[in-house]
mmCIF file of C-alpha atoms in Angstrom:
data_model
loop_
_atom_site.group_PDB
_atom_site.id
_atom_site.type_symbol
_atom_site.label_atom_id
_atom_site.label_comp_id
_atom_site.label_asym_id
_atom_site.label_seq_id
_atom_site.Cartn_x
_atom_site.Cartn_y
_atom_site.Cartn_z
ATOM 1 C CA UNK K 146 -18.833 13.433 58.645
ATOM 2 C CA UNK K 147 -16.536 14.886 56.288
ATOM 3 C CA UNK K 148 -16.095 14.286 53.070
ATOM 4 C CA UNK K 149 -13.298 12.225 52.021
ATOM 5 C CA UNK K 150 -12.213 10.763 48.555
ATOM 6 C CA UNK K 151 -12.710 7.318 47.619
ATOM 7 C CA UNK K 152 -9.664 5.616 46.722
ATOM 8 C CA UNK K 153 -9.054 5.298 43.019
ATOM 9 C CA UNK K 154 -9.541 2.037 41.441
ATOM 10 C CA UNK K 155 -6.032 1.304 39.619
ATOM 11 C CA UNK K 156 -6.415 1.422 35.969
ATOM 12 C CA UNK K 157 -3.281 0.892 34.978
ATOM 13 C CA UNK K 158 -3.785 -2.928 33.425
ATOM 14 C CA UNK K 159 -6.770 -1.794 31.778
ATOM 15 C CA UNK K 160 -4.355 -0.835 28.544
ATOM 16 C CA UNK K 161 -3.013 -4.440 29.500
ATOM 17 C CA UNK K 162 -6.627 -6.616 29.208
ATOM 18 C CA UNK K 163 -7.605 -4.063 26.276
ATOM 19 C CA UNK K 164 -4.481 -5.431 23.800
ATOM 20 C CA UNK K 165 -4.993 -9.162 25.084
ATOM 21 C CA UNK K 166 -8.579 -8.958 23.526
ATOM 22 C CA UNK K 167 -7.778 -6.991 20.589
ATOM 23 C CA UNK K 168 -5.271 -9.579 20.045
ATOM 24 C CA UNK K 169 -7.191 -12.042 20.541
ATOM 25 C CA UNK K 170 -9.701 -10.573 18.216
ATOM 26 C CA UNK K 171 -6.742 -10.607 16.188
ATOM 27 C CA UNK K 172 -5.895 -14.178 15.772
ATOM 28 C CA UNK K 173 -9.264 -15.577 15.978
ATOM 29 C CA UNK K 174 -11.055 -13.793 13.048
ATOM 30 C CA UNK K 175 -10.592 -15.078 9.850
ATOM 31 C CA UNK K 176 -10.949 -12.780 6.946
ATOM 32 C CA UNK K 177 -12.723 -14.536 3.672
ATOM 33 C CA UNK K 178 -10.497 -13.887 1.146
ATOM 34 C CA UNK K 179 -11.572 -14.787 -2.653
ATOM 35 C CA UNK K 180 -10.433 -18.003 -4.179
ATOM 36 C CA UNK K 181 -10.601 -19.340 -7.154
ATOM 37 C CA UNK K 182 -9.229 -21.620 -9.826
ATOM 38 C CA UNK K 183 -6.810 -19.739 -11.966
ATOM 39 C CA UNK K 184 -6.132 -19.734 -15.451
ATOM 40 C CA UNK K 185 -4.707 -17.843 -18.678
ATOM 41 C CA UNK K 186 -7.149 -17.111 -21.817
ATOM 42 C CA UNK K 187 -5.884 -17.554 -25.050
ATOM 43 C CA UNK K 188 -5.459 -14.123 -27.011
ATOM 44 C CA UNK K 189 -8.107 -13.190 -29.460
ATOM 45 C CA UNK K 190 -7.172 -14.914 -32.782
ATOM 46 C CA UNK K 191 -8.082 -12.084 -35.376
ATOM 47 C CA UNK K 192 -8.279 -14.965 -38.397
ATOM 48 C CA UNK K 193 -8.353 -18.644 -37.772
ATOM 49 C CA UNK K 194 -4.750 -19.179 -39.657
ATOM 50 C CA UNK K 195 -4.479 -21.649 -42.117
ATOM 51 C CA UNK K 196 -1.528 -23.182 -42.091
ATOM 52 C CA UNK K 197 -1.128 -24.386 -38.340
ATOM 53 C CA UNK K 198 0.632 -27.394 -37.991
ATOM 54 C CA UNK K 199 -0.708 -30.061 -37.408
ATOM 55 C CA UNK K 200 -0.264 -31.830 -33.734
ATOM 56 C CA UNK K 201 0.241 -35.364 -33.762
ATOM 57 C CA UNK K 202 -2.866 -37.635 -32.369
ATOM 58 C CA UNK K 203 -0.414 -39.058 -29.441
ATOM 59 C CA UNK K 204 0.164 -35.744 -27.860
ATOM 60 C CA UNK K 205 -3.153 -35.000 -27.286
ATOM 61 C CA UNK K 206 -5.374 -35.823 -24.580
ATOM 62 C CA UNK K 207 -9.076 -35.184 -25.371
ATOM 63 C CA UNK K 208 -11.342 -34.065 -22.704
ATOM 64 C CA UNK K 209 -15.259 -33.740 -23.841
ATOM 65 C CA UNK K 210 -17.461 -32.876 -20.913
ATOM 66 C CA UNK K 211 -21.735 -33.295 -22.390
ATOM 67 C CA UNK K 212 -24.477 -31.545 -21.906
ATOM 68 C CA UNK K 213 -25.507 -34.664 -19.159
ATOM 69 C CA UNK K 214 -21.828 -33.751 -16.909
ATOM 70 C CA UNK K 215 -20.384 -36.767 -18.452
ATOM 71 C CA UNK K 216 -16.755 -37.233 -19.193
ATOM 72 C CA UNK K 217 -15.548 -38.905 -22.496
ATOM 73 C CA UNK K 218 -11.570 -39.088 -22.005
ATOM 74 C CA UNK K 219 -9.490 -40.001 -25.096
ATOM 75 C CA UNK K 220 -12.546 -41.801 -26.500
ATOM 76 C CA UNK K 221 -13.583 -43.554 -23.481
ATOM 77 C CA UNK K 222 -16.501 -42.361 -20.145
ATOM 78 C CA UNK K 223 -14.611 -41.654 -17.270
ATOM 79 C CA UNK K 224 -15.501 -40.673 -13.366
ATOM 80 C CA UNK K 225 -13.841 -37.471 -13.204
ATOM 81 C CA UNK K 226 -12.196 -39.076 -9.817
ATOM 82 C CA UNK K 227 -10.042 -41.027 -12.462
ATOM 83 C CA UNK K 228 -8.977 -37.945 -14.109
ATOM 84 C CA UNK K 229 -6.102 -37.086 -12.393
ATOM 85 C CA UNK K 230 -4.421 -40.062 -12.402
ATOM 86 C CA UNK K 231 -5.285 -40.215 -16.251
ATOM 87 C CA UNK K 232 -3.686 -36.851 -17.178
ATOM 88 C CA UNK K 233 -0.790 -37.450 -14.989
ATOM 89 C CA UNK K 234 -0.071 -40.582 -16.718
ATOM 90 C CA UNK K 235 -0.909 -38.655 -20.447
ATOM 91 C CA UNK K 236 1.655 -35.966 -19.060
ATOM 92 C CA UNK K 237 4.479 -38.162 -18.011
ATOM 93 C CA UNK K 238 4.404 -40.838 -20.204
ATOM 94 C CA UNK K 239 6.276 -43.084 -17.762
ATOM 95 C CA UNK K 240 7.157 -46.436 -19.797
ATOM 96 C CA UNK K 241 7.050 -44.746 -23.802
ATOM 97 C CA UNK K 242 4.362 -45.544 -24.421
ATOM 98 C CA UNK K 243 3.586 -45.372 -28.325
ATOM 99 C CA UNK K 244 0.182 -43.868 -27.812
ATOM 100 C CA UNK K 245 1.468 -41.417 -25.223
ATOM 101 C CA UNK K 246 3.045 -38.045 -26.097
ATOM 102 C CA UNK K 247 6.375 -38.038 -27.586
ATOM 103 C CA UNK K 248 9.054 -35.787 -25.422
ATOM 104 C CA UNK K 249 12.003 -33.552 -26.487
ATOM 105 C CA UNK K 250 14.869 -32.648 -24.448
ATOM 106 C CA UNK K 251 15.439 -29.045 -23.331
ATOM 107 C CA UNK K 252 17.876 -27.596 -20.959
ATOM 108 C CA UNK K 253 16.439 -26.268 -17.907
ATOM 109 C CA UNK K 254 18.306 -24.573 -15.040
ATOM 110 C CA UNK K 255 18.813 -26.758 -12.376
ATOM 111 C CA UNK K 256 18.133 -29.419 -13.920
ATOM 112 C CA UNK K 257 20.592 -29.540 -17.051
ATOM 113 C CA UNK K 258 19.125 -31.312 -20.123
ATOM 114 C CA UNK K 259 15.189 -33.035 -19.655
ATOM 115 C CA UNK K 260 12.663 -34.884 -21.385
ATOM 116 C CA UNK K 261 9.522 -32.278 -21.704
ATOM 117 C CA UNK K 262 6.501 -33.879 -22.945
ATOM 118 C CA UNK K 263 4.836 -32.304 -26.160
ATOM 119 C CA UNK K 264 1.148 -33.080 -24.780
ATOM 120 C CA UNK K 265 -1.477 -30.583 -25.061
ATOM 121 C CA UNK K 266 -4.799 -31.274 -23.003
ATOM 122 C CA UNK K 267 -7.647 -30.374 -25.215
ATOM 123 C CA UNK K 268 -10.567 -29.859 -22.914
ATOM 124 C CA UNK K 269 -14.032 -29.152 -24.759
ATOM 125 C CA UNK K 270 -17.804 -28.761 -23.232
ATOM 126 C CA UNK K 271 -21.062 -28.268 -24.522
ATOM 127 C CA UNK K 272 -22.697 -24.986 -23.925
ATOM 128 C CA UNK K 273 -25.105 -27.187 -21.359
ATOM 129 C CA UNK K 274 -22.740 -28.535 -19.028
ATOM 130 C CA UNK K 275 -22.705 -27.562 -15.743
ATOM 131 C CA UNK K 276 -20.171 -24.648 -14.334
ATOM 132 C CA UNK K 277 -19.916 -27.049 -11.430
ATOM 133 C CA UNK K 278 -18.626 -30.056 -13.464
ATOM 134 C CA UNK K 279 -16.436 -27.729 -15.817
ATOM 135 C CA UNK K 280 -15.106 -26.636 -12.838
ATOM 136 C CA UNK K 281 -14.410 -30.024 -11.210
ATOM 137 C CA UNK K 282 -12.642 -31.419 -14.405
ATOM 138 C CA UNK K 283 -10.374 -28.133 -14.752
ATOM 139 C CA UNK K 284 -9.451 -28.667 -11.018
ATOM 140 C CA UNK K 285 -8.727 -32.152 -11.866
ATOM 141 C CA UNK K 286 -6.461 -31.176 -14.625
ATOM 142 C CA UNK K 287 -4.662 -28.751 -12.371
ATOM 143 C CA UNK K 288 -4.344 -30.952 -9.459
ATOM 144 C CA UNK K 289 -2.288 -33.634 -11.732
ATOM 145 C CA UNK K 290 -0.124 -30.623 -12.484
ATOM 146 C CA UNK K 291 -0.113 -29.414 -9.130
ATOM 147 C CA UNK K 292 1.025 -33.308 -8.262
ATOM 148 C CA UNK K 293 3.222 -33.371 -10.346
ATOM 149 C CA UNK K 294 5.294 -30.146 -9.696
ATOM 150 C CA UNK K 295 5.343 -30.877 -6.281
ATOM 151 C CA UNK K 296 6.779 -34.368 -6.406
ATOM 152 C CA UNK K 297 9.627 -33.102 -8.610
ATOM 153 C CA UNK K 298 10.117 -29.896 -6.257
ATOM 154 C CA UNK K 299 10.449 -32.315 -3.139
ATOM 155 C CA UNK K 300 12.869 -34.951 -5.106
ATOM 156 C CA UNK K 301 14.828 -32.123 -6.205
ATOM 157 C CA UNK K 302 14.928 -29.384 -3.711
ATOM 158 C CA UNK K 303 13.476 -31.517 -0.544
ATOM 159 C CA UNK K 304 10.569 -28.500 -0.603
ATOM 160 C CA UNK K 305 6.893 -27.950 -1.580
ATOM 161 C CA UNK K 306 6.356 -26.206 -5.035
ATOM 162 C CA UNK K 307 5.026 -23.054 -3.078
ATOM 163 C CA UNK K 308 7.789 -22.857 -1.221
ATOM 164 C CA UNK K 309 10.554 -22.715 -3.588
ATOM 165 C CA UNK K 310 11.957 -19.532 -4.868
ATOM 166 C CA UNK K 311 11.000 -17.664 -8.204
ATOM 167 C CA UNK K 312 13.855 -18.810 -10.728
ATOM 168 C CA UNK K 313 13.385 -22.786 -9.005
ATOM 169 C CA UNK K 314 9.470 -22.570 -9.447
ATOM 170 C CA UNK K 315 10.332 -21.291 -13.120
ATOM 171 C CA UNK K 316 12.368 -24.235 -13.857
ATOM 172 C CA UNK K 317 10.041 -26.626 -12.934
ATOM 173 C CA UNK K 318 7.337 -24.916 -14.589
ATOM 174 C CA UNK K 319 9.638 -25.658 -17.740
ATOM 175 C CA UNK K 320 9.192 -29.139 -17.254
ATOM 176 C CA UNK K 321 5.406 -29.180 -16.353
ATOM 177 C CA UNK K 322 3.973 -26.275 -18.229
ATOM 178 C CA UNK K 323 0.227 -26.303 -17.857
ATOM 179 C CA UNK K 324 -0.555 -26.894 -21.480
ATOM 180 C CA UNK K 325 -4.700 -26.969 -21.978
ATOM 181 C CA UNK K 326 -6.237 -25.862 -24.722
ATOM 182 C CA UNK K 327 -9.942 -25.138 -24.488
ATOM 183 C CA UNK K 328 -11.769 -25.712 -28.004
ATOM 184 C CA UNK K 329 -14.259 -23.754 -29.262
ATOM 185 C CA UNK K 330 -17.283 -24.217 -27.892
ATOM 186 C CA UNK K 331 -19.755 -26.877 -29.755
ATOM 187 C CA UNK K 332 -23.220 -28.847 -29.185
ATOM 188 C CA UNK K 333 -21.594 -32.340 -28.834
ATOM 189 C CA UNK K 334 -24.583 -34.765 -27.390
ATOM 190 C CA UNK K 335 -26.722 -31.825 -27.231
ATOM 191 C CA UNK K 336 -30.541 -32.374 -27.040
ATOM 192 C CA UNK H 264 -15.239 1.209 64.103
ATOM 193 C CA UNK H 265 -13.513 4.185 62.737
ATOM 194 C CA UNK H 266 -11.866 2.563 59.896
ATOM 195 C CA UNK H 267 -14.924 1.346 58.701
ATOM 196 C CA UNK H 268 -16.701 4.436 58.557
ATOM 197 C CA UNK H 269 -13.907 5.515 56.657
ATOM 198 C CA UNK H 270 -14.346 3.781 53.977
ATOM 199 C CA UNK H 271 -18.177 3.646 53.744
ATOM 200 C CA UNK H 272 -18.788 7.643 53.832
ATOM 201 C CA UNK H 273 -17.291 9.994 51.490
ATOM 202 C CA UNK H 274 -18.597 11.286 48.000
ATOM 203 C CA UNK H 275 -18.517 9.142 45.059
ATOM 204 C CA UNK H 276 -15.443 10.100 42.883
ATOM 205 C CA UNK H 277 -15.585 9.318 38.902
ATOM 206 C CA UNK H 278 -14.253 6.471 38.027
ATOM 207 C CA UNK H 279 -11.118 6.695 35.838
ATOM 208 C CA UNK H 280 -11.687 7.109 32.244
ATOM 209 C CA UNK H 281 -8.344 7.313 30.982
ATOM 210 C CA UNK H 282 -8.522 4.124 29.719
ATOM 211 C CA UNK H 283 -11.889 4.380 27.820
ATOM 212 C CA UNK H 284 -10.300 5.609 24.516
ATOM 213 C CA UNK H 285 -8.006 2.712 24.222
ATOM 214 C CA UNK H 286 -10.827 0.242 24.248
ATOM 215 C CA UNK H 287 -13.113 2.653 21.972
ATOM 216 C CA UNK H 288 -10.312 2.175 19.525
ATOM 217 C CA UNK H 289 -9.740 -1.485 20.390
ATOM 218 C CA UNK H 290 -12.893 -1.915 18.893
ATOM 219 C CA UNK H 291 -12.654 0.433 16.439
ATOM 220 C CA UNK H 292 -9.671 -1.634 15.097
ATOM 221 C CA UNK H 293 -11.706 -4.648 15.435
ATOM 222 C CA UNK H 294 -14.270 -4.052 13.178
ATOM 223 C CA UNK H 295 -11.720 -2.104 10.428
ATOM 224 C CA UNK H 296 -9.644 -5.046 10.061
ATOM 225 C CA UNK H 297 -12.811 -8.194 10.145
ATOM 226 C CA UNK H 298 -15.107 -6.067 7.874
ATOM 227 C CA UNK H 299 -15.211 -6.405 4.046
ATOM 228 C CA UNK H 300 -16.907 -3.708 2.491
ATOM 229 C CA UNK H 301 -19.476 -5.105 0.443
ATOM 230 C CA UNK H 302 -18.552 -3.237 -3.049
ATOM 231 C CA UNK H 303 -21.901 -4.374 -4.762
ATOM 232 C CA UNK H 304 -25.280 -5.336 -4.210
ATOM 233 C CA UNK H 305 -25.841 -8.843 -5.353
ATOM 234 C CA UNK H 306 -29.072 -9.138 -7.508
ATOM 235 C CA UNK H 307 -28.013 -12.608 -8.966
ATOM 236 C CA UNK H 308 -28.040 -15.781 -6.606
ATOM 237 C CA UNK H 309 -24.695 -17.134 -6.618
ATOM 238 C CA UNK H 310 -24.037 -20.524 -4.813
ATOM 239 C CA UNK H 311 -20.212 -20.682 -4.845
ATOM 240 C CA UNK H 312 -18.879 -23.697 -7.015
ATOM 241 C CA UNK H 313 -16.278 -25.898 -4.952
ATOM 242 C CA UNK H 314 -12.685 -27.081 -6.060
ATOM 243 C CA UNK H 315 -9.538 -27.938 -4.246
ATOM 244 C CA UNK H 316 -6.763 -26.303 -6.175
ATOM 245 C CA UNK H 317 -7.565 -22.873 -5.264
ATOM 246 C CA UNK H 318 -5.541 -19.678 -5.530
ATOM 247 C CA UNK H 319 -6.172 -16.435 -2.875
ATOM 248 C CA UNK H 320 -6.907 -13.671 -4.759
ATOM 249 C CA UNK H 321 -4.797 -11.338 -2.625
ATOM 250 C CA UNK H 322 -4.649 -7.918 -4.165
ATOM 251 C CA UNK H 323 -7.974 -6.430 -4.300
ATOM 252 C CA UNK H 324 -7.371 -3.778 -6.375
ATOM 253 C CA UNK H 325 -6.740 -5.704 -9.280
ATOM 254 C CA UNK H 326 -9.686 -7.619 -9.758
ATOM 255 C CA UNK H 327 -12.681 -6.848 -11.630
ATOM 256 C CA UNK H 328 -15.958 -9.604 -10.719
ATOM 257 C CA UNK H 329 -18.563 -10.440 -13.016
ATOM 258 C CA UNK H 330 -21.197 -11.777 -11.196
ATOM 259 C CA UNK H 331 -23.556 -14.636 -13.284
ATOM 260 C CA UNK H 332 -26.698 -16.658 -11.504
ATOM 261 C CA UNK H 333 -30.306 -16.728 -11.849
ATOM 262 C CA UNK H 334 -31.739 -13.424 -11.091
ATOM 263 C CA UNK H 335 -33.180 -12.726 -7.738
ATOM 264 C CA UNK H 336 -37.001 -13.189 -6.600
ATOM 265 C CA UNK H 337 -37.578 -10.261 -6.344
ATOM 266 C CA UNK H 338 -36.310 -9.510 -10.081
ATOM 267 C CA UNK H 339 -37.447 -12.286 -11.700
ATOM 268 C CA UNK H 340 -40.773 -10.293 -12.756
ATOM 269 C CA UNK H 341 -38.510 -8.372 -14.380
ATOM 270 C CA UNK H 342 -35.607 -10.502 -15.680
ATOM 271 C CA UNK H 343 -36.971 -13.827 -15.905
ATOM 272 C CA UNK H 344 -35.347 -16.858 -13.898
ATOM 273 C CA UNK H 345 -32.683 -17.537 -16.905
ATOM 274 C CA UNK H 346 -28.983 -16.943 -15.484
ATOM 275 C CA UNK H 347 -28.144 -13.168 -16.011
ATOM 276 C CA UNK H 348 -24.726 -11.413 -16.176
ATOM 277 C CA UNK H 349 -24.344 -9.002 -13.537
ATOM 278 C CA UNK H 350 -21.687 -5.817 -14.075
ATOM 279 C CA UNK H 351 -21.666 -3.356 -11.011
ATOM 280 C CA UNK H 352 -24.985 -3.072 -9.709
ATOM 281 C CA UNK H 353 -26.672 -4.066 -12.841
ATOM 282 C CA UNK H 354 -28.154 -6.675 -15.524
ATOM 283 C CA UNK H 355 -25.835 -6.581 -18.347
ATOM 284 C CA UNK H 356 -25.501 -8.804 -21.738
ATOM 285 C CA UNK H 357 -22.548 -10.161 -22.837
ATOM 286 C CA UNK H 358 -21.894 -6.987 -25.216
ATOM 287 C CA UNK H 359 -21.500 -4.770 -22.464
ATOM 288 C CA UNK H 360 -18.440 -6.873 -20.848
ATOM 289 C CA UNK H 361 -15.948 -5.451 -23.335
ATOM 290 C CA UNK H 362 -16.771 -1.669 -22.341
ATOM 291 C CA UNK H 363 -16.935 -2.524 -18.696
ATOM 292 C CA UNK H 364 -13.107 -4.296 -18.561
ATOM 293 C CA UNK H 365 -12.253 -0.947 -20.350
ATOM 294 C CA UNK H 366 -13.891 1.326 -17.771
ATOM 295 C CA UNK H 367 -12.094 -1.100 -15.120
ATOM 296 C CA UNK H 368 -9.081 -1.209 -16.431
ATOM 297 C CA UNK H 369 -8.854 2.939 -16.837
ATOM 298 C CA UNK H 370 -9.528 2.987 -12.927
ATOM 299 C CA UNK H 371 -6.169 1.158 -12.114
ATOM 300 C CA UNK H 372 -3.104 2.515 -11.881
ATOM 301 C CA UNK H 373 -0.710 2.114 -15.148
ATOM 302 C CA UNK H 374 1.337 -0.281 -13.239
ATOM 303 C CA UNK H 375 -1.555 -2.356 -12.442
ATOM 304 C CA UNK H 376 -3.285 -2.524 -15.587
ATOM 305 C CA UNK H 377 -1.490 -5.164 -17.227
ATOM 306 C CA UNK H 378 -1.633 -7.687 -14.179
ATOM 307 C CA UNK H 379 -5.348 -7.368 -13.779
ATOM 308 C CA UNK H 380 -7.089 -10.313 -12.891
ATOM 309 C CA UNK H 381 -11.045 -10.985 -13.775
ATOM 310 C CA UNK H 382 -12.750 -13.324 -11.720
ATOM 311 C CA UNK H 383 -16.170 -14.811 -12.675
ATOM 312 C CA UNK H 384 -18.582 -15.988 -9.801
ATOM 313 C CA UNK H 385 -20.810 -17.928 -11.133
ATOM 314 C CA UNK H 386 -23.811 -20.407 -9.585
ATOM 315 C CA UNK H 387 -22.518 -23.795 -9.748
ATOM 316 C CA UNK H 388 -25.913 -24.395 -11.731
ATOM 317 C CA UNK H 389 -25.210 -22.105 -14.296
ATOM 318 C CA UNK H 390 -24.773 -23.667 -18.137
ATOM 319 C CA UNK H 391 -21.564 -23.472 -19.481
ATOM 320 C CA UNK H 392 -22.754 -21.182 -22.851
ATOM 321 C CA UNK H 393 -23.415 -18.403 -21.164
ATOM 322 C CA UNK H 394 -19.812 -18.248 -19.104
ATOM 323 C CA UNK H 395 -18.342 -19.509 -22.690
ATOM 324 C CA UNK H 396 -19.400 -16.215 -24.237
ATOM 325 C CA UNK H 397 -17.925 -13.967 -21.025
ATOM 326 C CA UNK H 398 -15.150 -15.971 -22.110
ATOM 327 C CA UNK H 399 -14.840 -15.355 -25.726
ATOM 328 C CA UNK H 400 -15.457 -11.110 -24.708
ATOM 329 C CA UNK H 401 -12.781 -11.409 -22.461
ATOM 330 C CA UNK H 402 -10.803 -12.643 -24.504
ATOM 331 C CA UNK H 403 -11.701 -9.514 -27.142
ATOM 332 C CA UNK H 404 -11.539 -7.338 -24.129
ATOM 333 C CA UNK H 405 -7.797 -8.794 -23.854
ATOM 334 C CA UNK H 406 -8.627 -9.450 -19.861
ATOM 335 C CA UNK H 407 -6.401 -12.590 -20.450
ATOM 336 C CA UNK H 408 -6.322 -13.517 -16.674
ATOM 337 C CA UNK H 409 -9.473 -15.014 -15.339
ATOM 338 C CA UNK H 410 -10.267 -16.580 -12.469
ATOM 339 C CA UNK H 411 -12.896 -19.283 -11.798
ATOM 340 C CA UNK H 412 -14.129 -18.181 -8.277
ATOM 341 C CA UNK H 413 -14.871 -21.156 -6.073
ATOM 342 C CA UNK H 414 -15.102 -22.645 -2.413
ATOM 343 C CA UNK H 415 -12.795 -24.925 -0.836
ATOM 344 C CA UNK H 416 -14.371 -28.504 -1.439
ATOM 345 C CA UNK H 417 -14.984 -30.059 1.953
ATOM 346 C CA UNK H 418 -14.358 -33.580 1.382
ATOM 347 C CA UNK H 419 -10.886 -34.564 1.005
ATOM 348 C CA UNK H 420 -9.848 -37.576 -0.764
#
């Protein structure tokens, strides 16, 4: 018998089936990226100065976190479920209150001339609490921001916060601006 | 009958290869793109706090970890089971964060060095003091931007 080739096997769709799985590789795998809870430090003080003004007992909302993970908000225990809702109220001071921050007008872009509250959040833990429950109670505090920007972003530009561009996320920064201020550290309720 | 012999007999020819490279570097590409390099060798247990307001840390190259956690079993001989600071691949105090920012920060680029971001992963068992006084050294260290590493929470409310 002689010898006679065996027909070649087509491989022309192999490039095809090799780019559906490599995209399909593609879209499935998820890469963990790092996430975290951002925030800004406050620069080093090189002397504590003397003569800082003093800030008026409505505009601040007191945050103590104890050695046992409990809250104590403006004087009273609180599930830090409730904290959002607290702060937001604290932050927009809906019905003038007298025991809620004052607010002075500043002219924003955008928005022309707005109330901005003057309320600080002062947020202090014991060197015992828990990172977890620190942690929790910061996201809390960010989340009522986070609320907050977002429900003026979609009143006012019909977008999310995220989506908006630079000089609009700027503006409404103006009018939110994350404003905690994390004591020095102290042994309240230690043990 | 003739047509069948045909195609029984005959030597074997190779099978085409021309195609093997592309799926060599299909794969290749796979495993570029889905692994991340492990940088360091974790000798502090760190179970990832959780939160919901989370930011990606997208550009790698400008963030510097400190790692805290109770030291592994295999080092707790050695470094007792109180939470530890890890910098690089080793135990550190709290006095040797301000020289290690420094060393990180002359590894960037000039452009980069002022948006540098430090991110603490730390057990979500760990006592606030000791992440407190990575705080305050930051804050000498003038590594401003810090980043509470964290999981997404799974429960939505």
């Amino acid at each position: 018998m002689a010898k006679r080739d065996v027909q070649e096997v087509n491989a022309g769709s192999m490039a095809d089936i090799a780019f559906l799985l490599l995209i399909f590789f593609l879209v499935t795998t998820t890469m963990d990226t790092d996430t975290g809870l951002a925030t800004l430090l406050p620069p080093p003080v090189e002397e504590e100065p003397e003569d800082t003004p003093p800030v008026k007992e409505r505009n601040v909302f007191t945050v103590l976190i104890n050695s046992q993970n409990q809250l104590l908000v403006e004087g009273k225990p609180m599930e830090v479920s409730e904290l959002t809702e607290a702060a937001k109220e604290f932050i927009v001071n809906p019905n003038d209150d007298e025991n809620l921050p004052e607010k002075n007008v500043k002219e924003v872009e955008f928005f022309g001339p707005v109330e901005v509250s003057k309320g600080i959040i002062s947020l202090q833990n014991d060197r015992d609490t828990e990172y977890q429950t620190y942690l929790l109670v910061q996201n809390e505090l960010q989340r009522a921001y986070n609320e907050l920007r977002s429900d003026l972003s979609k009143r006012k530009f019909g977008k999310e916060y995220n989506e908006l561009e630079d000089e609009e996320k700027k503006a409404i920064r103006q009018i939110y601006p994350r404003k905690i201020s994390e004591a020095e550290p102290k042994n309240i309720g230690g043990n | 009958m003739a047509k069948f012999r045909k195609k029984k007999s005959g030597g074997q020819t190779a099978i085409n290869t021309a195609s093997l490279p592309d799926i060599v570097f299909m794969l290749l590409f796979f495993f570029m793109v889905s692994t991340t390099m492990k940088e360091v060798d974790l000798k502090v247990t760190v179970k990832p706090a959780q939160a919901t307001e989370l930011v990606k840390l997208e550009k790698k190259e400008l963030v510097t970890f400190i790692y805290v956690g109770v030291p592994a079993k295999k080092f707790q001989s050695l470094y007792g089971s109180e939470p530890r600071i890890q910098l690089n691949d080793a135990f550190s105090s709290v006095s040797d964060i301000q020289s290690y920012i420094a060393q990180s920060r002359d590894n960037m680029s000039e452009a980069n060095q002022s948006k540098m971001i430090t991110s603490i992963k730390a057990d979500r068992e760990c006592p606030m003091g000791i992440i407190t006084d990575i705080k305050q050294a930051l804050r000498k260290a003038a590594a401003l931007k810090l980043n509470y590493s964290a999981a997404e929470l799974a429960t939505d409310r």
